[in-house]
Every structure is written in C-alpha cells, then in structure tokens.
Amino acid sequence: MKHINQVSIRRAFRALVFTPAALVGLSSAPAGAEEAGPPKTAGERLVAELWKNVYNVPQDLSAIDRVCAEDVILTSAGTDIKGREAFKKWAATFSSRIKDIKLVNNEMFTSADGTRVVSRWTVTGRNAGMFGTPADGKQVKFTGIAVWEVRDGKLAHNWVERSAWELMQSWGYGKM
C-alpha cells in the first residue's frame, strides 16, 4: 500500500475545496491575527451579526429573528434543532454554560453562488457546567467550524463542528 503523507493530503484538500471557482470574498484573518476582516458578502454579514449578538455578552437572541429563516435548522452533535424558537432556547442554554462567553470569528468565506458561508471561530469563557461537568470556572477555549446555508436572504441551516475533545482533555477528562 502506498504511503500518503500529510503534504499530499493537504494538497488534495486544497485542490478540492479552495479552487478559485469555488470561493468568493475570502475574509481571512492575517497570520497571527485574531479576527477576520469585515464581511464581504450578504451571507457573511448575516453570520457575523449572528455570532456578534448571540454568542457574546450581552446576548441578544432577537438577532436570530433578524437573520435566520423561520424554519432554520441547527445541526450540532448529531441533533437537529428546528425553528427559531428552538434555536433561541438552545443558544441560551449553550451560552449559560460558558460564563463571559466570547466568540471570535477567525475566518469566513462564501461559495461562488452565495448559498453557503463557512466560518472558522474560537469561543472563550469560563466553565459554568459545559458537557455535564461541574461548574468549576475553568478556562474554556475551543474552536469550531460552521457551514451555513443561505436561502432567500436568511440563514437557513447551520452544520457546526467544535473541538470538544481537545477542551475535555485540557480539563483532564481523558487522554488519547
């Protein structure tokens, strides 16, 4: 069996995902910078508004009404949260488990047809009971990637992946 190295995998991934025809308006943070530049597309503006208002203190859940479709779906940890009201409830619960929550949008890009926005982000705060752990105030820091569907000028579906395993390891709850 032929050995595949990391460089080959990276090249294949870049060729598949980061072709000029696939992306428009790359809003990337320069090397070493914390936050992405300003949104460059309508979809990116919607995502940026949601991140700023829903996952930062003070939390403004009404942003979900402004930027999300009525039938929005959030797919997280294999579960679909359906509708604005359910999304608000989920976001309030999630945020209540991270004291002083702050989400920084590190990078965003939009598909050529404008129907998808991808965001790479970092959340920080203090543990107030995440993942069923004791609310011990330990530092919370994890990264994630969200893929958003944009439909009729609203955010319609979000598929989110976050680095929960790395966070749990940093707290001493398991080793690989």
Coordinates of C-alpha atoms in Angstrom, one line a residue:
M1 CA 0.0 0.0 0.0
K2 CA 1.4 3.4 -1.0
H3 CA 2.3 5.8 1.9
I4 CA 0.3 9.0 1.8
N5 CA 1.9 11.8 3.7
Q6 CA 0.3 14.9 5.2
V7 CA 1.6 17.2 2.4
S8 CA -0.2 15.1 -0.2
I9 CA -3.4 15.1 1.8
R10 CA -3.2 18.9 2.2
R11 CA -2.6 19.4 -1.5
A12 CA -5.5 17.2 -2.4
F13 CA -7.8 19.0 0.1
R14 CA -6.8 22.5 -1.2
A15 CA -7.4 21.4 -4.8
L16 CA -10.8 20.1 -3.9
V17 CA -12.0 22.8 -1.6
F18 CA -10.1 26.0 -2.3
T19 CA -10.3 26.4 -6.0
P20 CA -10.9 29.9 -7.3
A21 CA -14.2 28.8 -8.8
A22 CA -15.5 27.5 -5.5
L23 CA -14.9 30.5 -3.3
V24 CA -15.6 34.3 -3.4
G25 CA -14.9 37.0 -0.9
L26 CA -12.4 35.2 1.3
S27 CA -12.5 37.1 4.7
S28 CA -9.5 35.6 6.3
A29 CA -7.6 36.8 9.4
P30 CA -3.9 37.6 8.5
A31 CA -1.4 35.3 10.1
G32 CA -1.3 35.8 13.9
A33 CA -4.5 37.9 13.9
E34 CA -7.4 37.0 16.0
E35 CA -10.4 38.2 14.0
A36 CA -11.4 38.0 10.4
G37 CA -11.8 41.2 8.3
P38 CA -15.2 42.7 7.6
P39 CA -17.8 40.5 5.9
K40 CA -17.6 40.7 2.1
T41 CA -21.0 39.2 1.1
A42 CA -24.6 39.4 2.3
G43 CA -24.4 35.9 3.8
E44 CA -21.2 36.7 5.7
R45 CA -22.9 39.8 7.1
L46 CA -25.7 37.6 8.4
V47 CA -23.3 35.2 10.0
A48 CA -21.2 38.0 11.5
E49 CA -24.3 39.6 13.0
L50 CA -25.4 36.3 14.5
W51 CA -22.0 35.5 16.0
K52 CA -21.7 39.0 17.5
N53 CA -25.1 39.1 19.1
V54 CA -25.9 35.6 20.0
Y55 CA -22.6 34.2 21.2
N56 CA -21.2 37.3 23.0
V57 CA -22.1 39.2 26.2
P58 CA -24.6 40.8 26.3
Q59 CA -26.5 38.1 24.5
D60 CA -29.3 39.3 22.1
L61 CA -31.3 36.3 21.0
S62 CA -33.6 38.6 18.8
A63 CA -30.7 38.5 16.3
I64 CA -31.9 35.0 15.4
D65 CA -35.3 36.5 14.3
R66 CA -33.5 39.1 12.2
V67 CA -31.0 36.9 10.3
C68 CA -32.5 33.3 10.4
A69 CA -35.3 31.8 8.3
E70 CA -38.3 30.9 10.3
D71 CA -37.6 27.2 9.7
V72 CA -33.9 27.4 10.4
I73 CA -32.1 24.2 11.4
L74 CA -29.0 24.0 13.6
T75 CA -27.3 20.6 13.3
S76 CA -25.0 20.1 16.3
A77 CA -23.6 16.9 17.8
G78 CA -25.8 14.8 15.6
T79 CA -29.0 16.6 16.6
D80 CA -31.2 18.9 14.6
I81 CA -32.6 21.9 16.4
K82 CA -35.5 23.1 14.2
G83 CA -37.1 26.6 14.1
R84 CA -36.1 30.0 15.5
E85 CA -37.6 29.4 19.0
A86 CA -35.9 26.1 19.5
F87 CA -32.6 27.7 18.2
K88 CA -33.0 30.6 20.7
K89 CA -33.6 28.1 23.6
W90 CA -30.6 26.0 22.5
A91 CA -28.3 29.1 22.2
A92 CA -29.4 30.4 25.6
T93 CA -28.7 27.0 27.3
F94 CA -25.4 26.6 25.5
S95 CA -24.3 30.2 26.4
S96 CA -25.4 29.8 30.0
R97 CA -22.8 27.0 30.4
I98 CA -20.0 29.4 29.5
K99 CA -19.6 32.4 31.7
D100 CA -18.4 35.5 29.9
I101 CA -18.8 33.8 26.6
K102 CA -16.9 35.4 23.6
L103 CA -17.0 34.1 20.1
V104 CA -14.3 35.4 17.7
N105 CA -14.9 34.9 14.0
N106 CA -11.4 33.9 12.8
E107 CA -12.2 33.4 9.1
M108 CA -15.1 33.3 6.6
F109 CA -15.6 32.5 3.0
T110 CA -18.6 32.2 0.7
S111 CA -19.4 29.8 -2.1
A112 CA -19.4 31.2 -5.6
D113 CA -23.2 31.0 -5.8
G114 CA -23.6 32.6 -2.4
T115 CA -25.6 29.8 -0.9
R116 CA -23.0 28.6 1.6
V117 CA -20.9 30.5 4.1
V118 CA -18.1 28.8 6.1
S119 CA -16.8 30.3 9.3
R120 CA -13.9 29.2 11.5
W121 CA -14.3 30.5 15.0
T122 CA -13.0 30.4 18.6
V123 CA -15.0 30.5 21.8
T124 CA -13.6 31.5 25.1
G125 CA -15.0 32.0 28.6
R126 CA -15.2 30.1 31.9
N127 CA -16.8 26.7 32.6
A128 CA -20.3 27.0 34.0
G129 CA -21.3 23.4 33.5
M130 CA -20.4 22.5 29.9
F131 CA -20.9 18.9 28.8
G132 CA -22.3 17.9 32.2
T133 CA -19.0 18.9 34.0
P134 CA -19.0 20.7 37.4
A135 CA -19.3 24.5 37.0
D136 CA -15.7 25.0 38.2
G137 CA -14.8 28.2 36.5
K138 CA -12.0 26.6 34.5
Q139 CA -11.0 28.4 31.3
V140 CA -13.0 27.4 28.3
K141 CA -11.3 27.7 24.9
F142 CA -12.3 25.7 21.8
T143 CA -12.5 26.2 18.1
G144 CA -15.1 25.2 15.6
I145 CA -16.3 25.4 12.0
A146 CA -19.8 26.2 10.9
V147 CA -21.2 25.8 7.4
W148 CA -24.3 27.9 6.8
E149 CA -26.9 27.6 4.1
V150 CA -28.2 31.0 2.9
R151 CA -31.7 31.0 1.4
D152 CA -33.8 34.0 0.4
G153 CA -31.5 36.4 2.2
K154 CA -31.7 34.5 5.5
L155 CA -29.6 31.8 7.3
A156 CA -31.5 28.6 6.8
H157 CA -29.3 25.7 8.0
N158 CA -26.1 25.5 10.2
W159 CA -23.9 22.5 10.4
V160 CA -21.5 23.0 13.2
E161 CA -18.4 21.0 14.4
R162 CA -16.5 22.0 17.5
S163 CA -13.3 20.7 19.2
A164 CA -15.0 19.4 22.3
W165 CA -12.4 16.5 22.7
E166 CA -9.5 18.9 23.0
L167 CA -11.4 21.0 25.5
M168 CA -12.2 18.0 27.7
Q169 CA -8.5 16.9 27.5
S170 CA -7.4 20.3 28.6
W171 CA -9.6 19.9 31.7
G172 CA -8.1 16.5 32.4
Y173 CA -11.1 14.4 31.4
G174 CA -9.4 11.9 29.2
K175 CA -6.3 11.2 27.2
M176 CA -5.9 10.0 23.7

